[in-house]
Amino acid sequence: MKHTSQRTALGTFLIIGTLLALYIIIEVAHSLYWGQLTTLMHRLGAMQKIGLIVLYIDVILLFIAGFASAISFFRKKHIWKPITKGIIINIYLWLGLVGLLVGTAPTHIVFKICSLLVIGLVIWLMSQIWKMIRL
């Protein structure tokens, strides 16, 4: 891939990922505050509450890291490289967890196959982006 098309792909990944994290933050905060927070806090156990908080904090940190990485990328600084690699590692961990949950879920085999194929495709795309980043 040429250098300009690699920069375009990396910039697009950073912008779309940052906007997706911001959307998830706003959507989850809205649904928790206006609908389910009191119900969840009364029904869930301590570990589920901690897990929910950790998940939400992770998405917030992904947004902050994506925002800082995108600004650094477009200002041609070099701090975006390790930050973006950290984001990709985080995505790998979440995709591994989702793949494990989908694989063990009692659902139809066609759903499992399609879901695992999509997860595999995203992992492959993340590995291609990893290769584009020259540290």
N, CA, C and O atoms as a MOPAC input file, in Angstrom:
PM7 MOZYME 1SCF
protein

 N      0.83800 1    -1.16900 1     0.00000 1
 C      0.00000 1     0.00000 1     0.00000 1
 C      0.88800 1     1.24000 1     0.00000 1
 O      1.93400 1     1.25800 1     0.64900 1
 N      0.48100 1     2.25300 1    -0.71200 1
 C      1.26200 1     3.48500 1    -0.75200 1
 C      1.16600 1     4.21800 1     0.58300 1
 O      0.27700 1     3.96800 1     1.39700 1
 N      2.10500 1     5.12500 1     0.77200 1
 C      2.17500 1     5.86000 1     2.03400 1
 C      0.91400 1     6.71200 1     2.25200 1
 O      0.39400 1     6.75600 1     3.36600 1
 N      0.42200 1     7.38200 1     1.21700 1
 C     -0.75700 1     8.24300 1     1.38800 1
 C     -2.00900 1     7.42700 1     1.66100 1
 O     -2.85500 1     7.84600 1     2.45200 1
 N     -2.14600 1     6.26200 1     1.01900 1
 C     -3.32600 1     5.44200 1     1.28200 1
 C     -3.25600 1     4.81300 1     2.67900 1
 O     -4.28700 1     4.59000 1     3.31200 1
 N     -2.04500 1     4.53000 1     3.15400 1
 C     -1.90200 1     4.04200 1     4.52200 1
 C     -2.28000 1     5.12900 1     5.52400 1
 O     -2.96400 1     4.85800 1     6.51200 1
 N     -1.83700 1     6.35200 1     5.26800 1
 C     -2.21000 1     7.46200 1     6.16100 1
 C     -3.71100 1     7.68900 1     6.15400 1
 O     -4.30800 1     7.97700 1     7.19100 1
 N     -4.32200 1     7.55800 1     4.97800 1
 C     -5.77500 1     7.71000 1     4.88900 1
 C     -6.48200 1     6.62000 1     5.68200 1
 O     -7.43700 1     6.90000 1     6.40600 1
 N     -6.02100 1     5.38100 1     5.55300 1
 C     -6.64000 1     4.27100 1     6.28100 1
 C     -6.45700 1     4.43900 1     7.78800 1
 O     -7.39400 1     4.21200 1     8.55400 1
 N     -5.26300 1     4.83500 1     8.21800 1
 C     -5.02400 1     5.03800 1     9.64600 1
 C     -5.84800 1     6.19800 1    10.19500 1
 O     -6.42500 1     6.09800 1    11.27700 1
 N     -5.90100 1     7.29600 1     9.44700 1
 C     -6.70900 1     8.43700 1     9.87900 1
 C     -8.18600 1     8.08800 1     9.95800 1
 O     -8.88000 1     8.49900 1    10.88800 1
 N     -8.66100 1     7.33100 1     8.98500 1
 C    -10.06400 1     6.91000 1     8.99100 1
 C    -10.34900 1     5.99800 1    10.18000 1
 O    -11.38000 1     6.13800 1    10.83800 1
 N     -9.43800 1     5.06400 1    10.45900 1
 C     -9.59500 1     4.18400 1    11.60700 1
 C     -9.66100 1     4.98100 1    12.90200 1
 O    -10.51000 1     4.71500 1    13.75400 1
 N     -8.76900 1     5.95900 1    13.05500 1
 C     -8.74500 1     6.75100 1    14.28500 1
 C    -10.00300 1     7.59600 1    14.43700 1
 O    -10.56400 1     7.68400 1    15.52900 1
 N    -10.44400 1     8.21200 1    13.36300 1
 C    -11.62900 1     9.06500 1    13.45000 1
 C    -12.88900 1     8.24500 1    13.70800 1
 O    -13.67900 1     8.57800 1    14.59100 1
 N    -13.07800 1     7.16800 1    12.93500 1
 C    -14.28500 1     6.35200 1    13.10300 1
 C    -14.29100 1     5.68300 1    14.47700 1
 O    -15.33300 1     5.63300 1    15.13000 1
 N    -13.14800 1     5.17200 1    14.92400 1
 C    -13.08200 1     4.55100 1    16.24500 1
 C    -13.35700 1     5.52700 1    17.37100 1
 O    -14.03700 1     5.18500 1    18.33900 1
 N    -12.83800 1     6.73300 1    17.25400 1
 C    -13.07200 1     7.74200 1    18.27900 1
 C    -14.53800 1     8.15600 1    18.31300 1
 O    -15.12100 1     8.30200 1    19.38700 1
 N    -15.12600 1     8.34400 1    17.14800 1
 C    -16.54900 1     8.70600 1    17.09600 1
 C    -17.43400 1     7.56500 1    17.59900 1
 O    -18.44800 1     7.81200 1    18.25100 1
 N    -17.06000 1     6.32600 1    17.30200 1
 C    -17.82100 1     5.17900 1    17.80100 1
 C    -17.74900 1     5.10400 1    19.32500 1
 O    -18.76200 1     4.85000 1    19.97700 1
 N    -16.57700 1     5.32000 1    19.89500 1
 C    -16.44600 1     5.31200 1    21.35300 1
 C    -17.25500 1     6.44200 1    21.97800 1
 O    -17.88000 1     6.25200 1    23.02100 1
 N    -17.25000 1     7.62600 1    21.34400 1
 C    -18.05300 1     8.74300 1    21.85900 1
 C    -19.54100 1     8.41400 1    21.79200 1
 O    -20.28500 1     8.72300 1    22.72300 1
 N    -19.98000 1     7.79200 1    20.70600 1
 C    -21.39100 1     7.40000 1    20.57600 1
 C    -21.77400 1     6.39900 1    21.66300 1
 O    -22.84100 1     6.51600 1    22.26700 1
 N    -20.91200 1     5.42000 1    21.91200 1
 C    -21.21200 1     4.42200 1    22.94000 1
 C    -21.27700 1     5.08000 1    24.30800 1
 O    -22.14500 1     4.74900 1    25.11600 1
 N    -20.37200 1     6.00600 1    24.57300 1
 C    -20.38400 1     6.70800 1    25.86500 1
 C    -21.70300 1     7.44800 1    26.05400 1
 O    -22.34100 1     7.32900 1    27.10000 1
 N    -22.10800 1     8.20600 1    25.04900 1
 C    -23.34200 1     8.99700 1    25.15600 1
 C    -24.56400 1     8.09800 1    25.24500 1
 O    -25.44300 1     8.33400 1    26.07300 1
 N    -24.63200 1     7.07600 1    24.40800 1
 C    -25.79400 1     6.19200 1    24.39400 1
 C    -25.93600 1     5.40900 1    25.69600 1
 O    -27.03700 1     5.30000 1    26.23700 1
 N    -24.84400 1     4.87200 1    26.19500 1
 C    -24.90000 1     4.10400 1    27.44000 1
 C    -25.22300 1     5.02200 1    28.61400 1
 O    -26.02200 1     4.66400 1    29.48000 1
 N    -24.61100 1     6.19700 1    28.64800 1
 C    -24.90700 1     7.13100 1    29.74100 1
 C    -26.37300 1     7.54400 1    29.71600 1
 O    -27.01000 1     7.64100 1    30.76500 1
 N    -26.90500 1     7.78400 1    28.53300 1
 C    -28.31400 1     8.17900 1    28.42300 1
 C    -29.23500 1     7.05400 1    28.86900 1
 O    -30.16600 1     7.28100 1    29.64200 1
 N    -28.98100 1     5.84200 1    28.38700 1
 C    -29.87000 1     4.73600 1    28.75500 1
 C    -29.72300 1     4.36300 1    30.22600 1
 O    -30.70400 1     3.98800 1    30.86800 1
 N    -28.52100 1     4.46100 1    30.76000 1
 C    -28.36000 1     4.16600 1    32.17900 1
 C    -29.02000 1     5.22500 1    33.04400 1
 O    -29.69800 1     4.89700 1    34.01800 1
 N    -28.83100 1     6.47600 1    32.70200 1
 C    -29.36000 1     7.54100 1    33.55400 1
 C    -30.88500 1     7.60100 1    33.48200 1
 O    -31.54400 1     7.72700 1    34.51400 1
 N    -31.44600 1     7.51400 1    32.30200 1
 C    -32.87900 1     7.71000 1    32.15800 1
 C    -33.69200 1     6.43800 1    32.28000 1
 O    -34.91200 1     6.51200 1    32.42300 1
 N    -33.07100 1     5.28300 1    32.23100 1
 C    -33.90500 1     4.10200 1    32.23600 1
 C    -33.51700 1     3.01900 1    33.20000 1
 O    -34.36900 1     2.52400 1    33.93800 1
 N    -32.26400 1     2.63100 1    33.22200 1
 C    -31.94500 1     1.37500 1    33.85700 1
 C    -31.00100 1     1.47400 1    35.03800 1
 O    -30.73100 1     0.45700 1    35.67800 1
 N    -30.49800 1     2.62300 1    35.35100 1
 C    -29.47700 1     2.70400 1    36.39600 1
 C    -30.01300 1     2.25600 1    37.75400 1
 O    -29.37200 1     1.45700 1    38.43800 1
 N    -31.16000 1     2.75400 1    38.14500 1
 C    -31.67800 1     2.37300 1    39.46300 1
 C    -32.03900 1     0.88700 1    39.49400 1
 O    -31.80500 1     0.21000 1    40.49500 1
 N    -32.60600 1     0.38400 1    38.40100 1
 C    -32.94300 1    -1.03600 1    38.35000 1
 C    -31.69200 1    -1.89200 1    38.41300 1
 O    -31.64500 1    -2.86700 1    39.16200 1
 N    -30.67200 1    -1.53500 1    37.62900 1
 C    -29.43700 1    -2.31200 1    37.63600 1
 C    -28.74200 1    -2.26300 1    38.98300 1
 O    -28.21600 1    -3.27400 1    39.44800 1
 N    -28.73200 1    -1.10700 1    39.60800 1
 C    -28.02600 1    -0.98300 1    40.87800 1
 C    -28.73600 1    -1.73500 1    42.00800 1
 O    -28.09600 1    -2.12400 1    42.98500 1
 N    -30.03600 1    -1.94200 1    41.88600 1
 C    -30.75000 1    -2.69100 1    42.92600 1
 C    -30.71300 1    -4.19400 1    42.67200 1
 O    -30.75600 1    -4.97900 1    43.61900 1
 N    -30.63400 1    -4.60500 1    41.40700 1
 C    -30.71000 1    -6.02800 1    41.08400 1
 C    -29.35600 1    -6.70000 1    40.96300 1
 O    -29.22400 1    -7.87000 1    41.32300 1
 N    -28.36700 1    -6.01400 1    40.47900 1
 C    -27.08100 1    -6.64600 1    40.23300 1
 C    -26.31400 1    -6.86700 1    41.52800 1
 O    -26.49500 1    -6.15500 1    42.51500 1
 N    -25.44700 1    -7.88300 1    41.49200 1
 C    -24.55600 1    -8.11900 1    42.61600 1
 C    -23.36700 1    -7.17300 1    42.53800 1
 O    -23.26600 1    -6.35000 1    41.62800 1
 N    -22.48200 1    -7.30500 1    43.49600 1
 C    -21.33100 1    -6.40100 1    43.56100 1
 C    -20.39800 1    -6.58700 1    42.37200 1
 O    -19.90400 1    -5.60600 1    41.81600 1
 N    -20.15000 1    -7.83300 1    41.97700 1
 C    -19.23600 1    -8.07800 1    40.86200 1
 C    -19.79700 1    -7.55900 1    39.54200 1
 O    -19.04300 1    -7.04400 1    38.71600 1
 N    -21.10000 1    -7.68400 1    39.33100 1
 C    -21.70600 1    -7.16300 1    38.10900 1
 C    -21.64200 1    -5.64200 1    38.08200 1
 O    -21.42000 1    -5.05400 1    37.02300 1
 N    -21.82800 1    -5.00600 1    39.21100 1
 C    -21.72100 1    -3.55000 1    39.28000 1
 C    -20.30100 1    -3.10200 1    38.95900 1
 O    -20.09400 1    -2.14800 1    38.20900 1
 N    -19.32900 1    -3.79800 1    39.53500 1
 C    -17.93000 1    -3.46200 1    39.26700 1
 C    -17.60300 1    -3.69700 1    37.80000 1
 O    -16.91700 1    -2.88300 1    37.18200 1
 N    -18.08200 1    -4.79100 1    37.24100 1
 C    -17.86100 1    -5.07900 1    35.82300 1
 C    -18.47000 1    -4.02700 1    34.92300 1
 O    -17.85500 1    -3.62800 1    33.93300 1
 N    -19.66500 1    -3.57100 1    35.24800 1
 C    -20.32400 1    -2.52300 1    34.46700 1
 C    -19.53200 1    -1.22400 1    34.53300 1
 O    -19.36600 1    -0.54400 1    33.52000 1
 N    -19.05100 1    -0.88200 1    35.70300 1
 C    -18.26200 1     0.34000 1    35.86500 1
 C    -16.93200 1     0.23500 1    35.11200 1
 O    -16.51200 1     1.19300 1    34.46300 1
 N    -16.26900 1    -0.92300 1    35.19600 1
 C    -14.99500 1    -1.11800 1    34.50100 1
 C    -15.19600 1    -1.04600 1    32.99200 1
 O    -14.39400 1    -0.43500 1    32.28700 1
 N    -16.25200 1    -1.66100 1    32.49900 1
 C    -16.54400 1    -1.61600 1    31.06800 1
 C    -16.77700 1    -0.18500 1    30.60000 1
 O    -16.26000 1     0.22400 1    29.56100 1
 N    -17.54600 1     0.56600 1    31.35600 1
 C    -17.84000 1     1.94500 1    30.97700 1
 C    -16.57900 1     2.81100 1    31.04000 1
 O    -16.36800 1     3.65100 1    30.16600 1
 N    -15.75700 1     2.62200 1    32.04200 1
 C    -14.50600 1     3.38100 1    32.16100 1
 C    -13.56100 1     3.02200 1    31.02200 1
 O    -12.84400 1     3.88400 1    30.51300 1
 N    -13.55700 1     1.74700 1    30.61800 1
 C    -12.70300 1     1.33300 1    29.50500 1
 C    -13.11800 1     2.03600 1    28.20800 1
 O    -12.25900 1     2.46600 1    27.43800 1
 N    -14.39600 1     2.15300 1    27.96900 1
 C    -14.86000 1     2.84100 1    26.75500 1
 C    -14.50900 1     4.33000 1    26.82600 1
 O    -14.13500 1     4.92500 1    25.81500 1
 N    -14.62400 1     4.92200 1    27.99000 1
 C    -14.23800 1     6.32900 1    28.14500 1
 C    -12.74800 1     6.50000 1    27.88000 1
 O    -12.34300 1     7.43600 1    27.19100 1
 N    -11.92900 1     5.60000 1    28.42300 1
 C    -10.48300 1     5.68000 1    28.18400 1
 C    -10.13400 1     5.41800 1    26.72300 1
 O     -9.18200 1     6.00100 1    26.20200 1
 N    -10.89400 1     4.54500 1    26.05300 1
 C    -10.68300 1     4.33000 1    24.62200 1
 C    -10.97100 1     5.60200 1    23.83900 1
 O    -10.25000 1     5.92900 1    22.89600 1
 N    -12.02200 1     6.32300 1    24.22600 1
 C    -12.32800 1     7.59000 1    23.55600 1
 C    -11.19800 1     8.58900 1    23.76800 1
 O    -10.75500 1     9.23500 1    22.81800 1
 N    -10.73200 1     8.72000 1    24.99400 1
 C     -9.66200 1     9.67700 1    25.28400 1
 C     -8.38700 1     9.30100 1    24.52900 1
 O     -7.71700 1    10.16500 1    23.96200 1
 N     -8.05600 1     8.00800 1    24.52400 1
 C     -6.86300 1     7.56400 1    23.80000 1
 C     -7.02400 1     7.77300 1    22.30100 1
 O     -6.08000 1     8.19400 1    21.63300 1
 N     -8.19400 1     7.48900 1    21.76600 1
 C     -8.43700 1     7.70100 1    20.34300 1
 C     -8.37800 1     9.16400 1    19.96400 1
 O     -7.84500 1     9.51500 1    18.91100 1
 N     -8.91500 1    10.01600 1    20.80800 1
 C     -8.88400 1    11.45500 1    20.54900 1
 C     -7.45000 1    11.97500 1    20.56800 1
 O     -7.04400 1    12.72700 1    19.68100 1
 N     -6.68400 1    11.57100 1    21.58600 1
 C     -5.28500 1    12.00300 1    21.67000 1
 C     -4.47100 1    11.44800 1    20.50900 1
 O     -3.61400 1    12.13900 1    19.95800 1
 N     -4.73700 1    10.21400 1    20.14500 1
 C     -4.01300 1     9.59400 1    19.03500 1
 C     -4.35300 1    10.26400 1    17.70600 1
 O     -3.46900 1    10.47500 1    16.87600 1
 N     -5.61500 1    10.59700 1    17.49900 1
 C     -6.01500 1    11.25300 1    16.25200 1
 C     -5.39300 1    12.64400 1    16.13900 1
 O     -4.91900 1    13.02700 1    15.07000 1
 N     -5.39200 1    13.39200 1    17.22900 1
 C     -4.78300 1    14.72200 1    17.19800 1
 C     -3.28100 1    14.61000 1    16.92900 1
 O     -2.73400 1    15.36100 1    16.12200 1
 N     -2.62000 1    13.67100 1    17.60700 1
 C     -1.19000 1    13.47000 1    17.38300 1
 C     -0.90500 1    13.01400 1    15.95700 1
 O      0.08400 1    13.43600 1    15.35700 1
 N     -1.75400 1    12.16300 1    15.41800 1
 C     -1.57300 1    11.66200 1    14.05500 1
 C     -1.66700 1    12.78800 1    13.03600 1
 O     -0.83600 1    12.88800 1    12.13300 1
 N     -2.67600 1    13.63200 1    13.18100 1
 C     -2.87000 1    14.69800 1    12.20500 1
 C     -1.89600 1    15.86400 1    12.39000 1
 O     -1.69200 1    16.64500 1    11.46000 1
 N     -1.29700 1    15.99300 1    13.56800 1
 C     -0.28400 1    17.02800 1    13.78100 1
 C      1.12000 1    16.49800 1    13.50700 1
 O      2.11200 1    17.19700 1    13.71300 1
 N      1.18800 1    15.24400 1    13.03700 1
 C      2.44100 1    14.57300 1    12.65200 1
 C      3.42200 1    14.44200 1    13.82200 1
 O      4.63400 1    14.55500 1    13.64200 1
 N      2.89200 1    14.20700 1    15.00000 1
 C      3.72300 1    13.85600 1    16.15600 1
 C      3.85300 1    12.33600 1    16.18600 1
 O      3.16200 1    11.64700 1    15.43600 1
 N      4.71400 1    11.81100 1    17.02700 1
 C      4.96100 1    10.37300 1    17.02900 1
 C      4.30100 1     9.63900 1    18.18900 1
 O      4.44500 1     8.42100 1    18.29500 1
 N      3.58700 1    10.33400 1    19.05500 1
 C      2.97000 1     9.68100 1    20.20700 1
 C      1.77600 1     8.81800 1    19.79800 1
 O      1.36100 1     7.95300 1    20.57000 1
 N      1.21700 1     9.02900 1    18.61600 1
 C      0.04000 1     8.27800 1    18.18900 1
 C      0.34700 1     6.80400 1    17.97000 1
 O     -0.55300 1     5.97200 1    18.08500 1
 N      1.58600 1     6.45700 1    17.65900 1
 C      1.91600 1     5.05900 1    17.34800 1
 C      1.72000 1     4.13100 1    18.54500 1
 O      0.99500 1     3.14500 1    18.41300 1
 N      2.32600 1     4.39200 1    19.70600 1
 C      2.09100 1     3.47100 1    20.83200 1
 C      0.65600 1     3.53600 1    21.35200 1
 O      0.11800 1     2.52800 1    21.81100 1
 N      0.03200 1     4.71600 1    21.28400 1
 C     -1.35800 1     4.81600 1    21.73500 1
 C     -2.25600 1     3.97100 1    20.84800 1
 O     -3.11700 1     3.24900 1    21.35000 1
 N     -2.06900 1     4.05200 1    19.52900 1
 C     -2.89800 1     3.28000 1    18.60600 1
 C     -2.65600 1     1.78700 1    18.77700 1
 O     -3.59900 1     1.00000 1    18.68900 1
 N     -1.42100 1     1.38300 1    19.01700 1
 C     -1.14800 1    -0.03000 1    19.26700 1
 C     -1.81900 1    -0.49100 1    20.56200 1
 O     -2.30100 1    -1.62100 1    20.63900 1
 N     -1.85500 1     0.36400 1    21.56500 1
 C     -2.57100 1     0.03400 1    22.79400 1
 C     -4.06700 1    -0.10600 1    22.56100 1
 O     -4.70900 1    -0.98400 1    23.13700 1
 N     -4.62300 1     0.75800 1    21.71700 1
 C     -6.04500 1     0.66300 1    21.37200 1
 C     -6.31700 1    -0.66100 1    20.66100 1
 O     -7.31500 1    -1.32500 1    20.93900 1
 N     -5.43400 1    -1.04100 1    19.74700 1
 C     -5.62400 1    -2.28800 1    19.00600 1
 C     -5.53200 1    -3.49400 1    19.94500 1
 O     -6.29800 1    -4.44600 1    19.79600 1
 N     -4.61500 1    -3.47000 1    20.90000 1
 C     -4.52400 1    -4.55600 1    21.87700 1
 C     -5.80300 1    -4.64000 1    22.69900 1
 O     -6.29300 1    -5.73600 1    22.97200 1
 N     -6.34600 1    -3.49700 1    23.09300 1
 C     -7.60400 1    -3.46700 1    23.83200 1
 C     -8.73400 1    -4.05300 1    22.99700 1
 O     -9.55500 1    -4.81000 1    23.51400 1
 N     -8.78500 1    -3.71400 1    21.71300 1
 C     -9.81500 1    -4.26100 1    20.83000 1
 C     -9.64100 1    -5.76800 1    20.69500 1
 O    -10.63000 1    -6.50100 1    20.69600 1
 N     -8.39700 1    -6.24800 1    20.57700 1
 C     -8.14200 1    -7.69100 1    20.52200 1
 C     -8.69800 1    -8.39000 1    21.76600 1
 O     -9.33400 1    -9.43800 1    21.66100 1
 N     -8.45700 1    -7.80800 1    22.93800 1
 C     -8.94500 1    -8.42100 1    24.17700 1
 C    -10.46600 1    -8.48500 1    24.20700 1
 O    -11.03900 1    -9.51000 1    24.57800 1
 N    -11.12100 1    -7.39400 1    23.81800 1
 C    -12.58400 1    -7.38700 1    23.80700 1
 C    -13.14000 1    -8.35100 1    22.76500 1
 O    -14.14800 1    -9.01300 1    23.01600 1
 N    -12.49800 1    -8.44200 1    21.59100 1
 C    -12.96400 1    -9.38000 1    20.57300 1
 C    -12.75900 1   -10.82600 1    21.01700 1
 O    -13.58100 1   -11.69100 1    20.71500 1
 N    -11.67600 1   -11.08700 1    21.72700 1
 C    -11.46600 1   -12.42500 1    22.27200 1
 C    -12.54500 1   -12.80000 1    23.27300 1
 O    -13.04300 1   -13.92600 1    23.26400 1
 N    -12.91000 1   -11.85400 1    24.14000 1
 C    -13.96700 1   -12.09700 1    25.11200 1
 C    -15.30500 1   -12.31800 1    24.42300 1
 O    -16.04300 1   -13.23900 1    24.77200 1
 N    -15.61600 1   -11.47900 1    23.44700 1
 C    -16.87800 1   -11.62500 1    22.72100 1
 C    -16.89400 1   -12.94200 1    21.94900 1
 O    -17.92000 1   -13.62100 1    21.90900 1
 N    -15.77100 1   -13.31100 1    21.33900 1
 C    -15.70000 1   -14.59400 1    20.63400 1
 C    -15.92400 1   -15.76800 1    21.56100 1
 O    -16.60500 1   -16.72700 1    21.19900 1
 N    -15.35800 1   -15.70100 1    22.75800 1
 C    -15.56300 1   -16.75000 1    23.75100 1
 C    -17.02900 1   -16.82700 1    24.17300 1
 O    -17.59100 1   -17.91600 1    24.28900 1
 N    -17.64200 1   -15.67100 1    24.40000 1
 C    -19.04600 1   -15.65800 1    24.81000 1
 C    -19.96100 1   -16.14400 1    23.69400 1
 O    -20.91900 1   -16.87200 1    23.95300 1
 N    -19.67700 1   -15.74900 1    22.45300 1
 C    -20.50000 1   -16.20300 1    21.32500 1
 C    -20.31600 1   -17.70300 1    21.11800 1
 O    -21.28100 1   -18.42000 1    20.85400 1
 N    -19.08800 1   -18.17400 1    21.23700 1
 C    -18.81100 1   -19.59000 1    21.02800 1
 C    -19.46700 1   -20.49800 1    22.05200 1
 O    -19.83600 1   -21.62800 1    21.73000 1
 N    -19.61700 1   -20.02500 1    23.26700 1
 C    -20.22000 1   -20.84300 1    24.32100 1
 C    -21.69900 1   -20.55700 1    24.53800 1
 O    -22.33500 1   -21.21200 1    25.36400 1
 N    -22.25000 1   -19.60400 1    23.82400 1
 C    -23.66400 1   -19.26500 1    23.99500 1
 C    -24.55200 1   -20.36500 1    23.41700 1
 O    -24.20900 1   -20.97500 1    22.40400 1
 N    -25.68300 1   -20.61600 1    24.05700 1
 C    -26.59400 1   -21.64900 1    23.53900 1
 C    -27.48900 1   -21.08700 1    22.41700 1
 O    -28.70300 1   -20.96300 1    22.58200 1
 N    -26.88000 1   -20.75700 1    21.29900 1
 C    -27.62600 1   -20.21600 1    20.16800 1
 C    -27.46700 1   -21.13600 1    18.96700 1
 O    -26.76500 1   -22.14600 1    19.02300 1
 N    -28.12500 1   -20.77000 1    17.89300 1
 C    -28.08300 1   -21.57000 1    16.67200 1
 C    -26.67600 1   -21.53600 1    16.07800 1
 O    -25.97700 1   -20.52800 1    16.17700 1
 N    -26.26900 1   -22.63600 1    15.46400 1
 C    -24.91200 1   -22.76400 1    14.93900 1
 C    -24.63200 1   -21.76000 1    13.82400 1
 O    -23.49200 1   -21.32000 1    13.67300 1
 N    -25.64400 1   -21.39000 1    13.04100 1
 C    -25.44700 1   -20.42000 1    11.95900 1
 C    -25.09000 1   -19.05000 1    12.54500 1
 O    -24.22300 1   -18.35300 1    12.01900 1
 N    -25.75500 1   -18.67400 1    13.62400 1
 C    -25.43400 1   -17.41400 1    14.30100 1
 C    -24.01200 1   -17.43000 1    14.83300 1
 O    -23.29300 1   -16.43700 1    14.72000 1
 N    -23.60400 1   -18.54500 1    15.40800 1
 C    -22.24600 1   -18.65100 1    15.93000 1
 C    -21.21900 1   -18.51900 1    14.81600 1
 O    -20.23100 1   -17.79800 1    14.95400 1
 N    -21.45700 1   -19.21800 1    13.71400 1
 C    -20.50200 1   -19.18200 1    12.60500 1
 C    -20.39900 1   -17.77900 1    12.02500 1
 O    -19.29700 1   -17.27800 1    11.80400 1
 N    -21.53600 1   -17.14400 1    11.77800 1
 C    -21.51900 1   -15.78500 1    11.22300 1
 C    -20.85200 1   -14.79900 1    12.17500 1
 O    -20.07000 1   -13.95000 1    11.74600 1
 N    -21.15500 1   -14.90900 1    13.44900 1
 C    -20.56600 1   -14.00500 1    14.43600 1
 C    -19.05700 1   -14.19800 1    14.52500 1
 O    -18.30600 1   -13.22400 1    14.56900 1
 N    -18.61700 1   -15.43700 1    14.55100 1
 C    -17.18300 1   -15.70000 1    14.64600 1
 C    -16.45300 1   -15.29500 1    13.36500 1
 O    -15.29000 1   -14.89600 1    13.42200 1
 N    -17.12100 1   -15.39200 1    12.20600 1
 C    -16.51700 1   -14.91100 1    10.96600 1
 C    -16.34000 1   -13.39300 1    10.98700 1
 O    -15.31100 1   -12.87900 1    10.55000 1
 N    -17.34000 1   -12.68300 1    11.49400 1
 C    -17.23300 1   -11.22000 1    11.59100 1
 C    -16.12700 1   -10.84400 1    12.57400 1
 O    -15.34800 1    -9.92900 1    12.30400 1
 N    -16.04800 1   -11.53000 1    13.70000 1
 C    -14.99300 1   -11.25600 1    14.66800 1
 C    -13.62300 1   -11.53400 1    14.05200 1
 O    -12.68600 1   -10.76000 1    14.25000 1
 N    -13.50200 1   -12.62800 1    13.31300 1
 C    -12.24700 1   -12.94300 1    12.63400 1
 C    -11.86800 1   -11.89500 1    11.60800 1
 O    -10.69300 1   -11.55500 1    11.47000 1
 N    -12.86300 1   -11.37500 1    10.87900 1
 C    -12.60200 1   -10.31800 1     9.89900 1
 C    -12.09900 1    -9.05400 1    10.58500 1
 O    -11.16200 1    -8.41900 1    10.10100 1
 N    -12.70100 1    -8.68700 1    11.69100 1
 C    -12.26300 1    -7.49200 1    12.42000 1
 C    -10.85600 1    -7.69400 1    12.97700 1
 O    -10.04500 1    -6.76800 1    12.96100 1
 N    -10.56400 1    -8.89200 1    13.46500 1
 C     -9.21000 1    -9.17700 1    13.95600 1
 C     -8.20600 1    -9.06300 1    12.82100 1
 O     -7.11800 1    -8.51800 1    13.00900 1
 N     -8.55600 1    -9.57100 1    11.64700 1
 C     -7.66500 1    -9.46600 1    10.48600 1
 C     -7.45200 1    -8.00500 1    10.09900 1
 O     -6.32800 1    -7.61100 1     9.78900 1
 N     -8.51100 1    -7.19600 1    10.11300 1
 C     -8.37100 1    -5.77400 1     9.79300 1
 C     -7.48900 1    -5.06500 1    10.81600 1
 O     -6.67700 1    -4.21300 1    10.45600 1
 N     -7.64700 1    -5.41500 1    12.08700 1
 C     -6.79900 1    -4.81500 1    13.12000 1
 C     -5.33900 1    -5.21300 1    12.91400 1
 O     -4.44000 1    -4.40600 1    13.15200 1
 N     -5.09400 1    -6.44900 1    12.47400 1
 C     -3.71300 1    -6.86200 1    12.22500 1
 C     -3.12200 1    -6.11800 1    11.02800 1
 O     -1.92200 1    -5.84100 1    11.00900 1
 N     -3.94000 1    -5.79400 1    10.03900 1
 C     -3.45900 1    -5.01200 1     8.90100 1
 C     -3.11700 1    -3.58400 1     9.33300 1
 O     -2.12300 1    -3.01600 1     8.88100 1
 N     -3.93200 1    -3.01600 1    10.19700 1
 C     -3.64100 1    -1.67200 1    10.71200 1
 C     -2.37500 1    -1.71100 1    11.57300 1
 O     -1.56900 1    -0.78100 1    11.53600 1
 N     -2.20100 1    -2.78900 1    12.34800 1
 C     -0.99600 1    -2.94500 1    13.16100 1
 C      0.24700 1    -2.93800 1    12.27200 1
 O      1.26200 1    -2.33400 1    12.61900 1
 N      0.16000 1    -3.60900 1    11.12800 1
 C      1.31000 1    -3.66000 1    10.20600 1
 C      1.60600 1    -2.29500 1     9.59000 1
 O      2.75500 1    -1.99100 1     9.26900 1
 N      0.56700 1    -1.47300 1     9.42700 1
 C      0.77500 1    -0.14300 1     8.83500 1
 C      1.52600 1     0.78800 1     9.77800 1
 O      2.19100 1     1.72400 1     9.33400 1
 N      1.42300 1     0.53600 1    11.05400 1
 C      2.06800 1     1.39200 1    12.04300 1
 C      3.50800 1     0.94400 1    12.18000 1
 O      3.77500 1    -0.15400 1    12.66800 1
 N      4.41900 1     1.76600 1    11.76100 1
 C      5.84200 1     1.45200 1    11.87500 1
 C      6.38300 1     2.16700 1    13.10300 1
 O      6.49700 1     3.39200 1    13.12600 1
 N      6.71100 1     1.39100 1    14.11200 1
 C      7.18800 1     1.99200 1    15.35400 1
 C      8.68800 1     2.07600 1    15.35900 1
 O      9.27600 1     2.55700 1    16.32800 1

